[in-house]
Amino acid sequence: KPSKRFSFGYGRVEDLAGLIIVAAILATGIAAAYVSIGRLFDPPEVNFIWAVVLSSIVGFIGNEAVALFRIKIGKEIGSAALVADGYHARVDGLTSLAVLAGAVGVWLGAPLAEPIAGVLISAAIFKIVIESGKSVISRLLDGVEPEFIDEVRAVAVAPGGVEEVTGIRIRWLGHTLLAEVNISVNPDLSVEQEHGIAQETHQRLLDNLQYLANATIHVDPVGSSGEEHHLLSQNDHPD
C-alpha cells in the first residue's frame, strides 16, 4: 500500500524488475557469445549426440511454451516485467536450438557447426535485449503507447459538458495506467456544475477504458484552458 514516502505505492518495482531481467538476458548473450567464439578456435568433442538432440528439443519446446504464455499474459495485464521474463524464457529456448543445430552439424561431420550456431543465437539474444530493453526503459521514462492518448481524448469529450480536451498525460504505474486530463467547459457554469462534469468525465473514462486505474480531471473555462495559461513566468516565480 502507499506510504508517506511512497505516496503512489510501489508499482515502479515492476519496472525495476523488468530492467533486472533485461540485464540478465544481456549477460546470457555475452556469456554465450564468449563461449561460442572460443569454441570456434577449439571445437569440443560432442558425445551422446542423440541424447543431446533429444534434450535440446525438449528444452526448446518447454521454454517456448513458457515464453508464449508469459508474453501473452504480460501484454494482457500491461506488465513489462512479465513480458521481459517471457523473452528471457525464449532466450533459453533459442539456446536449446543452438545446441540442436550444433549437435546435428557435428553428427554430419562439421565440428564447427556448434560454435557457429552459438554465435548466431548470441546475435538473436542481443536483438531480444534491444527489443525488450526499449519497452522497459520507455516505462521508466513514463512512455506510453500513443493510441492510449487518442482513446482518452475520444472518451473524455462529451456533448453538453466537456467543450474541449486541452491536455492529457498518461503514465504506467506497475501494470496499471494513471491519467491527468485537462478539460474546458462553459465559463458561465457554477463551481458545482463544473465539479459534476469532472465527476462524470472521471467515471466515463474508468467505465470505458479498462486499463485505466485512475484519472485526475482538471477543469478550466473555455479560453483559459491548457498548460500555457497556468505557467508562471520567471518574474512571477518566487525565489
PDB file of C-alpha atoms in Angstrom:
ATOM      1  CA  LYS A   1       0.000   0.000   0.000  1.00  0.00           C
ATOM      2  CA  PRO A   2       1.071   3.647  -0.448  1.00  0.00           C
ATOM      3  CA  SER A   3       3.054   5.204   2.380  1.00  0.00           C
ATOM      4  CA  LYS A   4       4.145   8.739   3.270  1.00  0.00           C
ATOM      5  CA  ARG A   5       7.451   8.199   1.490  1.00  0.00           C
ATOM      6  CA  PHE A   6       5.953   6.305  -1.484  1.00  0.00           C
ATOM      7  CA  SER A   7       2.625   8.082  -1.889  1.00  0.00           C
ATOM      8  CA  PHE A   8       1.933   6.444  -5.271  1.00  0.00           C
ATOM      9  CA  GLY A   9       2.616   2.947  -3.928  1.00  0.00           C
ATOM     10  CA  TYR A  10       5.252   0.501  -5.139  1.00  0.00           C
ATOM     11  CA  GLY A  11       4.168  -0.079  -8.732  1.00  0.00           C
ATOM     12  CA  ARG A  12       7.558   1.077 -10.030  1.00  0.00           C
ATOM     13  CA  VAL A  13       9.089  -2.107  -8.613  1.00  0.00           C
ATOM     14  CA  GLU A  14       7.582  -3.785 -11.677  1.00  0.00           C
ATOM     15  CA  ASP A  15       9.735  -1.618 -13.962  1.00  0.00           C
ATOM     16  CA  LEU A  16      12.816  -2.245 -11.818  1.00  0.00           C
ATOM     17  CA  ALA A  17      12.213  -5.988 -12.104  1.00  0.00           C
ATOM     18  CA  GLY A  18      11.942  -5.648 -15.880  1.00  0.00           C
ATOM     19  CA  LEU A  19      15.261  -3.803 -16.008  1.00  0.00           C
ATOM     20  CA  ILE A  20      16.946  -6.557 -13.965  1.00  0.00           C
ATOM     21  CA  ILE A  21      15.536  -9.219 -16.329  1.00  0.00           C
ATOM     22  CA  VAL A  22      16.845  -7.336 -19.382  1.00  0.00           C
ATOM     23  CA  ALA A  23      20.276  -7.171 -17.703  1.00  0.00           C
ATOM     24  CA  ALA A  24      20.105 -10.936 -17.101  1.00  0.00           C
ATOM     25  CA  ILE A  25      19.286 -11.553 -20.778  1.00  0.00           C
ATOM     26  CA  LEU A  26      22.206  -9.328 -21.808  1.00  0.00           C
ATOM     27  CA  ALA A  27      24.549 -11.271 -19.502  1.00  0.00           C
ATOM     28  CA  THR A  28      23.318 -14.517 -21.057  1.00  0.00           C
ATOM     29  CA  GLY A  29      24.041 -13.199 -24.549  1.00  0.00           C
ATOM     30  CA  ILE A  30      27.535 -12.045 -23.617  1.00  0.00           C
ATOM     31  CA  ALA A  31      28.353 -15.390 -21.974  1.00  0.00           C
ATOM     32  CA  ALA A  32      27.010 -17.349 -24.946  1.00  0.00           C
ATOM     33  CA  ALA A  33      28.982 -15.232 -27.411  1.00  0.00           C
ATOM     34  CA  TYR A  34      32.189 -15.567 -25.368  1.00  0.00           C
ATOM     35  CA  VAL A  35      31.954 -19.361 -25.158  1.00  0.00           C
ATOM     36  CA  SER A  36      30.900 -19.759 -28.806  1.00  0.00           C
ATOM     37  CA  ILE A  37      33.735 -17.611 -30.156  1.00  0.00           C
ATOM     38  CA  GLY A  38      36.230 -19.539 -28.019  1.00  0.00           C
ATOM     39  CA  ARG A  39      34.960 -22.830 -29.406  1.00  0.00           C
ATOM     40  CA  LEU A  40      35.467 -21.602 -32.963  1.00  0.00           C
ATOM     41  CA  PHE A  41      39.207 -21.939 -32.321  1.00  0.00           C
ATOM     42  CA  ASP A  42      38.955 -25.092 -30.211  1.00  0.00           C
ATOM     43  CA  PRO A  43      35.873 -27.158 -31.183  1.00  0.00           C
ATOM     44  CA  PRO A  44      34.962 -29.582 -28.361  1.00  0.00           C
ATOM     45  CA  GLU A  45      34.222 -33.252 -28.837  1.00  0.00           C
ATOM     46  CA  VAL A  46      30.494 -33.959 -28.515  1.00  0.00           C
ATOM     47  CA  ASN A  47      29.459 -37.363 -27.182  1.00  0.00           C
ATOM     48  CA  PHE A  48      25.999 -38.957 -26.884  1.00  0.00           C
ATOM     49  CA  ILE A  49      24.697 -36.866 -29.776  1.00  0.00           C
ATOM     50  CA  TRP A  50      21.210 -38.390 -29.734  1.00  0.00           C
ATOM     51  CA  ALA A  51      20.819 -37.563 -26.042  1.00  0.00           C
ATOM     52  CA  VAL A  52      21.916 -34.004 -26.793  1.00  0.00           C
ATOM     53  CA  VAL A  53      19.430 -33.743 -29.676  1.00  0.00           C
ATOM     54  CA  LEU A  54      16.551 -35.078 -27.574  1.00  0.00           C
ATOM     55  CA  SER A  55      17.246 -32.821 -24.592  1.00  0.00           C
ATOM     56  CA  SER A  56      17.606 -29.746 -26.805  1.00  0.00           C
ATOM     57  CA  ILE A  57      14.254 -30.408 -28.493  1.00  0.00           C
ATOM     58  CA  VAL A  58      12.532 -30.852 -25.130  1.00  0.00           C
ATOM     59  CA  GLY A  59      14.264 -27.728 -23.810  1.00  0.00           C
ATOM     60  CA  PHE A  60      13.181 -25.621 -26.778  1.00  0.00           C
ATOM     61  CA  ILE A  61       9.530 -26.752 -26.695  1.00  0.00           C
ATOM     62  CA  GLY A  62       9.255 -26.251 -22.932  1.00  0.00           C
ATOM     63  CA  ASN A  63      10.886 -22.835 -22.867  1.00  0.00           C
ATOM     64  CA  GLU A  64       8.996 -21.542 -25.898  1.00  0.00           C
ATOM     65  CA  ALA A  65       5.683 -22.656 -24.373  1.00  0.00           C
ATOM     66  CA  VAL A  66       6.540 -20.767 -21.179  1.00  0.00           C
ATOM     67  CA  ALA A  67       7.677 -17.744 -23.219  1.00  0.00           C
ATOM     68  CA  LEU A  68       4.434 -17.587 -25.226  1.00  0.00           C
ATOM     69  CA  PHE A  69       2.358 -17.855 -22.047  1.00  0.00           C
ATOM     70  CA  ARG A  70       4.281 -15.172 -20.143  1.00  0.00           C
ATOM     71  CA  ILE A  71       4.359 -12.742 -23.061  1.00  0.00           C
ATOM     72  CA  LYS A  72       0.621 -13.214 -23.717  1.00  0.00           C
ATOM     73  CA  ILE A  73      -0.385 -12.677 -20.085  1.00  0.00           C
ATOM     74  CA  GLY A  74       2.131  -9.846 -19.664  1.00  0.00           C
ATOM     75  CA  LYS A  75       0.608  -7.939 -22.592  1.00  0.00           C
ATOM     76  CA  GLU A  76      -2.922  -8.598 -21.339  1.00  0.00           C
ATOM     77  CA  ILE A  77      -2.250  -7.145 -17.888  1.00  0.00           C
ATOM     78  CA  GLY A  78       0.223  -4.498 -19.076  1.00  0.00           C
ATOM     79  CA  SER A  79       3.229  -5.970 -17.268  1.00  0.00           C
ATOM     80  CA  ALA A  80       6.509  -5.064 -18.962  1.00  0.00           C
ATOM     81  CA  ALA A  81       8.400  -7.185 -16.418  1.00  0.00           C
ATOM     82  CA  LEU A  82       6.391 -10.321 -17.242  1.00  0.00           C
ATOM     83  CA  VAL A  83       6.839  -9.725 -20.973  1.00  0.00           C
ATOM     84  CA  ALA A  84      10.599  -9.356 -20.426  1.00  0.00           C
ATOM     85  CA  ASP A  85      10.585 -12.558 -18.392  1.00  0.00           C
ATOM     86  CA  GLY A  86       8.849 -14.242 -21.315  1.00  0.00           C
ATOM     87  CA  TYR A  87      11.660 -13.120 -23.586  1.00  0.00           C
ATOM     88  CA  HIS A  88      14.103 -14.497 -21.019  1.00  0.00           C
ATOM     89  CA  ALA A  89      12.451 -17.914 -21.375  1.00  0.00           C
ATOM     90  CA  ARG A  90      12.641 -17.526 -25.153  1.00  0.00           C
ATOM     91  CA  VAL A  91      16.378 -16.924 -24.852  1.00  0.00           C
ATOM     92  CA  ASP A  92      16.680 -20.273 -23.067  1.00  0.00           C
ATOM     93  CA  GLY A  93      14.702 -21.867 -25.884  1.00  0.00           C
ATOM     94  CA  LEU A  94      16.972 -20.305 -28.506  1.00  0.00           C
ATOM     95  CA  THR A  95      19.971 -21.648 -26.627  1.00  0.00           C
ATOM     96  CA  SER A  96      18.451 -25.136 -26.883  1.00  0.00           C
ATOM     97  CA  LEU A  97      18.068 -24.596 -30.638  1.00  0.00           C
ATOM     98  CA  ALA A  98      21.749 -23.713 -30.856  1.00  0.00           C
ATOM     99  CA  VAL A  99      22.569 -26.969 -29.092  1.00  0.00           C
ATOM    100  CA  LEU A 100      20.339 -28.853 -31.534  1.00  0.00           C
ATOM    101  CA  ALA A 101      21.905 -27.210 -34.594  1.00  0.00           C
ATOM    102  CA  GLY A 102      25.387 -27.841 -33.265  1.00  0.00           C
ATOM    103  CA  ALA A 103      24.665 -31.489 -32.489  1.00  0.00           C
ATOM    104  CA  VAL A 104      23.239 -32.091 -35.959  1.00  0.00           C
ATOM    105  CA  GLY A 105      26.224 -30.375 -37.532  1.00  0.00           C
ATOM    106  CA  VAL A 106      28.684 -32.470 -35.507  1.00  0.00           C
ATOM    107  CA  TRP A 107      26.763 -35.627 -36.453  1.00  0.00           C
ATOM    108  CA  LEU A 108      27.128 -34.626 -40.145  1.00  0.00           C
ATOM    109  CA  GLY A 109      30.870 -34.217 -39.687  1.00  0.00           C
ATOM    110  CA  ALA A 110      31.148 -30.456 -39.195  1.00  0.00           C
ATOM    111  CA  PRO A 111      32.607 -29.815 -35.711  1.00  0.00           C
ATOM    112  CA  LEU A 112      32.445 -26.024 -36.184  1.00  0.00           C
ATOM    113  CA  ALA A 113      28.667 -26.187 -36.543  1.00  0.00           C
ATOM    114  CA  GLU A 114      28.120 -25.991 -32.793  1.00  0.00           C
ATOM    115  CA  PRO A 115      30.113 -22.782 -32.105  1.00  0.00           C
ATOM    116  CA  ILE A 116      28.790 -21.141 -35.289  1.00  0.00           C
ATOM    117  CA  ALA A 117      25.228 -21.842 -34.157  1.00  0.00           C
ATOM    118  CA  GLY A 118      26.136 -20.393 -30.761  1.00  0.00           C
ATOM    119  CA  VAL A 119      27.370 -17.152 -32.345  1.00  0.00           C
ATOM    120  CA  LEU A 120      24.179 -16.822 -34.393  1.00  0.00           C
ATOM    121  CA  ILE A 121      21.990 -17.443 -31.356  1.00  0.00           C
ATOM    122  CA  SER A 122      24.018 -14.871 -29.408  1.00  0.00           C
ATOM    123  CA  ALA A 123      23.166 -12.308 -32.085  1.00  0.00           C
ATOM    124  CA  ALA A 124      19.473 -13.236 -31.734  1.00  0.00           C
ATOM    125  CA  ILE A 125      19.735 -12.783 -27.961  1.00  0.00           C
ATOM    126  CA  PHE A 126      21.187  -9.282 -28.387  1.00  0.00           C
ATOM    127  CA  LYS A 127      18.253  -8.426 -30.671  1.00  0.00           C
ATOM    128  CA  ILE A 128      15.846  -9.544 -27.927  1.00  0.00           C
ATOM    129  CA  VAL A 129      17.761  -7.388 -25.420  1.00  0.00           C
ATOM    130  CA  ILE A 130      17.228  -4.328 -27.619  1.00  0.00           C
ATOM    131  CA  GLU A 131      13.511  -5.003 -28.133  1.00  0.00           C
ATOM    132  CA  SER A 132      12.665  -5.779 -24.511  1.00  0.00           C
ATOM    133  CA  GLY A 133      15.007  -3.038 -23.247  1.00  0.00           C
ATOM    134  CA  LYS A 134      13.164  -0.395 -25.296  1.00  0.00           C
ATOM    135  CA  SER A 135       9.867  -1.379 -23.679  1.00  0.00           C
ATOM    136  CA  VAL A 136      11.190  -1.434 -20.113  1.00  0.00           C
ATOM    137  CA  ILE A 137      13.161   1.820 -20.425  1.00  0.00           C
ATOM    138  CA  SER A 138      10.172   3.508 -22.062  1.00  0.00           C
ATOM    139  CA  ARG A 139       8.097   2.621 -18.977  1.00  0.00           C
ATOM    140  CA  LEU A 140      10.803   4.029 -16.699  1.00  0.00           C
ATOM    141  CA  LEU A 141      10.629   7.305 -18.652  1.00  0.00           C
ATOM    142  CA  ASP A 142       6.801   7.401 -18.406  1.00  0.00           C
ATOM    143  CA  GLY A 143       6.353   6.465 -22.050  1.00  0.00           C
ATOM    144  CA  VAL A 144       3.000   5.073 -23.192  1.00  0.00           C
ATOM    145  CA  GLU A 145       1.560   3.805 -26.445  1.00  0.00           C
ATOM    146  CA  PRO A 146       0.329   6.877 -28.422  1.00  0.00           C
ATOM    147  CA  GLU A 147      -3.045   5.277 -29.132  1.00  0.00           C
ATOM    148  CA  PHE A 148      -3.884   5.474 -25.407  1.00  0.00           C
ATOM    149  CA  ILE A 149      -3.783   9.287 -25.645  1.00  0.00           C
ATOM    150  CA  ASP A 150      -6.217   9.222 -28.574  1.00  0.00           C
ATOM    151  CA  GLU A 151      -8.574   6.847 -26.736  1.00  0.00           C
ATOM    152  CA  VAL A 152      -8.642   9.014 -23.593  1.00  0.00           C
ATOM    153  CA  ARG A 153      -9.343  12.115 -25.665  1.00  0.00           C
ATOM    154  CA  ALA A 154     -12.195  10.428 -27.560  1.00  0.00           C
ATOM    155  CA  VAL A 155     -13.855   9.205 -24.354  1.00  0.00           C
ATOM    156  CA  ALA A 156     -13.364  12.440 -22.383  1.00  0.00           C
ATOM    157  CA  VAL A 157     -15.127  14.721 -24.877  1.00  0.00           C
ATOM    158  CA  ALA A 158     -18.903  14.702 -24.296  1.00  0.00           C
ATOM    159  CA  PRO A 159     -21.661  16.904 -25.844  1.00  0.00           C
ATOM    160  CA  GLY A 160     -23.207  19.356 -23.411  1.00  0.00           C
ATOM    161  CA  GLY A 161     -20.379  19.083 -20.930  1.00  0.00           C
ATOM    162  CA  VAL A 162     -16.761  18.966 -21.993  1.00  0.00           C
ATOM    163  CA  GLU A 163     -16.145  21.551 -24.712  1.00  0.00           C
ATOM    164  CA  GLU A 164     -12.537  20.556 -25.368  1.00  0.00           C
ATOM    165  CA  VAL A 165      -9.741  18.370 -24.017  1.00  0.00           C
ATOM    166  CA  THR A 166      -6.681  20.614 -23.796  1.00  0.00           C
ATOM    167  CA  GLY A 167      -4.172  18.348 -22.117  1.00  0.00           C
ATOM    168  CA  ILE A 168      -3.593  14.657 -21.446  1.00  0.00           C
ATOM    169  CA  ARG A 169      -0.817  12.942 -19.536  1.00  0.00           C
ATOM    170  CA  ILE A 170      -0.706   9.177 -19.038  1.00  0.00           C
ATOM    171  CA  ARG A 171       1.903   7.031 -17.345  1.00  0.00           C
ATOM    172  CA  TRP A 172       2.296   3.437 -16.268  1.00  0.00           C
ATOM    173  CA  LEU A 173       2.424   2.537 -12.595  1.00  0.00           C
ATOM    174  CA  GLY A 174       3.278  -1.152 -12.499  1.00  0.00           C
ATOM    175  CA  HIS A 175       0.769  -2.731 -14.863  1.00  0.00           C
ATOM    176  CA  THR A 176      -1.914  -0.049 -14.484  1.00  0.00           C
ATOM    177  CA  LEU A 177      -2.248   3.373 -16.079  1.00  0.00           C
ATOM    178  CA  LEU A 178      -2.828   6.750 -14.422  1.00  0.00           C
ATOM    179  CA  ALA A 179      -4.122   9.749 -16.369  1.00  0.00           C
ATOM    180  CA  GLU A 180      -4.230  13.519 -15.883  1.00  0.00           C
ATOM    181  CA  VAL A 181      -6.764  15.229 -18.139  1.00  0.00           C
ATOM    182  CA  ASN A 182      -7.372  18.971 -18.642  1.00  0.00           C
ATOM    183  CA  ILE A 183     -10.863  19.799 -19.897  1.00  0.00           C
ATOM    184  CA  SER A 184     -12.519  23.108 -20.747  1.00  0.00           C
ATOM    185  CA  VAL A 185     -16.160  23.895 -20.011  1.00  0.00           C
ATOM    186  CA  ASN A 186     -18.606  26.775 -20.430  1.00  0.00           C
ATOM    187  CA  PRO A 187     -17.311  29.674 -18.270  1.00  0.00           C
ATOM    188  CA  ASP A 188     -20.870  30.543 -17.177  1.00  0.00           C
ATOM    189  CA  LEU A 189     -21.253  27.290 -15.208  1.00  0.00           C
ATOM    190  CA  SER A 190     -21.173  27.269 -11.428  1.00  0.00           C
ATOM    191  CA  VAL A 191     -18.392  25.546  -9.487  1.00  0.00           C
ATOM    192  CA  GLU A 192     -20.853  22.816  -8.535  1.00  0.00           C
ATOM    193  CA  GLN A 193     -21.773  22.202 -12.172  1.00  0.00           C
ATOM    194  CA  GLU A 194     -18.111  22.094 -13.197  1.00  0.00           C
ATOM    195  CA  HIS A 195     -17.441  19.612 -10.416  1.00  0.00           C
ATOM    196  CA  GLY A 196     -20.296  17.449 -11.681  1.00  0.00           C
ATOM    197  CA  ILE A 197     -18.847  17.443 -15.208  1.00  0.00           C
ATOM    198  CA  ALA A 198     -15.433  16.472 -13.814  1.00  0.00           C
ATOM    199  CA  GLN A 199     -17.009  13.565 -11.912  1.00  0.00           C
ATOM    200  CA  GLU A 200     -18.905  12.406 -14.997  1.00  0.00           C
ATOM    201  CA  THR A 201     -15.732  12.578 -17.104  1.00  0.00           C
ATOM    202  CA  HIS A 202     -13.775  10.644 -14.483  1.00  0.00           C
ATOM    203  CA  GLN A 203     -16.401   7.888 -14.311  1.00  0.00           C
ATOM    204  CA  ARG A 204     -16.774   7.722 -18.099  1.00  0.00           C
ATOM    205  CA  LEU A 205     -13.027   7.204 -18.520  1.00  0.00           C
ATOM    206  CA  LEU A 206     -12.903   4.409 -15.931  1.00  0.00           C
ATOM    207  CA  ASP A 207     -16.000   2.707 -17.367  1.00  0.00           C
ATOM    208  CA  ASN A 208     -14.783   2.729 -20.978  1.00  0.00           C
ATOM    209  CA  LEU A 209     -11.033   2.228 -20.580  1.00  0.00           C
ATOM    210  CA  GLN A 210     -10.424  -0.930 -18.563  1.00  0.00           C
ATOM    211  CA  TYR A 211      -6.652  -0.430 -18.468  1.00  0.00           C
ATOM    212  CA  LEU A 212      -7.055   2.901 -16.643  1.00  0.00           C
ATOM    213  CA  ALA A 213      -6.721   2.658 -12.851  1.00  0.00           C
ATOM    214  CA  ASN A 214      -7.437   6.311 -12.062  1.00  0.00           C
ATOM    215  CA  ALA A 215      -7.785   9.719 -13.706  1.00  0.00           C
ATOM    216  CA  THR A 216      -7.318  13.212 -12.300  1.00  0.00           C
ATOM    217  CA  ILE A 217      -9.571  15.761 -14.029  1.00  0.00           C
ATOM    218  CA  HIS A 218      -8.666  19.461 -14.089  1.00  0.00           C
ATOM    219  CA  VAL A 219     -11.428  21.849 -15.187  1.00  0.00           C
ATOM    220  CA  ASP A 220     -10.871  25.257 -16.820  1.00  0.00           C
ATOM    221  CA  PRO A 221     -13.194  27.719 -18.548  1.00  0.00           C
ATOM    222  CA  VAL A 222     -13.119  27.809 -22.338  1.00  0.00           C
ATOM    223  CA  GLY A 223     -10.455  30.259 -23.498  1.00  0.00           C
ATOM    224  CA  SER A 224      -8.318  29.819 -20.405  1.00  0.00           C
ATOM    225  CA  SER A 225      -7.595  26.116 -20.612  1.00  0.00           C
ATOM    226  CA  GLY A 226      -4.282  24.449 -21.295  1.00  0.00           C
ATOM    227  CA  GLU A 227      -0.877  24.471 -19.703  1.00  0.00           C
ATOM    228  CA  GLU A 228       0.116  27.785 -21.277  1.00  0.00           C
ATOM    229  CA  HIS A 229      -2.484  29.501 -19.077  1.00  0.00           C
ATOM    230  CA  HIS A 230      -1.056  28.013 -15.882  1.00  0.00           C
ATOM    231  CA  LEU A 231       2.659  28.542 -16.378  1.00  0.00           C
ATOM    232  CA  LEU A 232       4.343  31.123 -14.162  1.00  0.00           C
ATOM    233  CA  SER A 233       6.741  33.491 -15.826  1.00  0.00           C
ATOM    234  CA  GLN A 234      10.262  33.698 -14.444  1.00  0.00           C
ATOM    235  CA  ASN A 235       9.437  37.048 -12.811  1.00  0.00           C
ATOM    236  CA  ASP A 236       6.321  35.652 -11.115  1.00  0.00           C
ATOM    237  CA  HIS A 237       8.035  32.573  -9.715  1.00  0.00           C
ATOM    238  CA  PRO A 238       9.045  33.036  -6.052  1.00  0.00           C
ATOM    239  CA  ASP A 239      12.762  32.732  -5.195  1.00  0.00           C
TER     240      ASP A 239
END
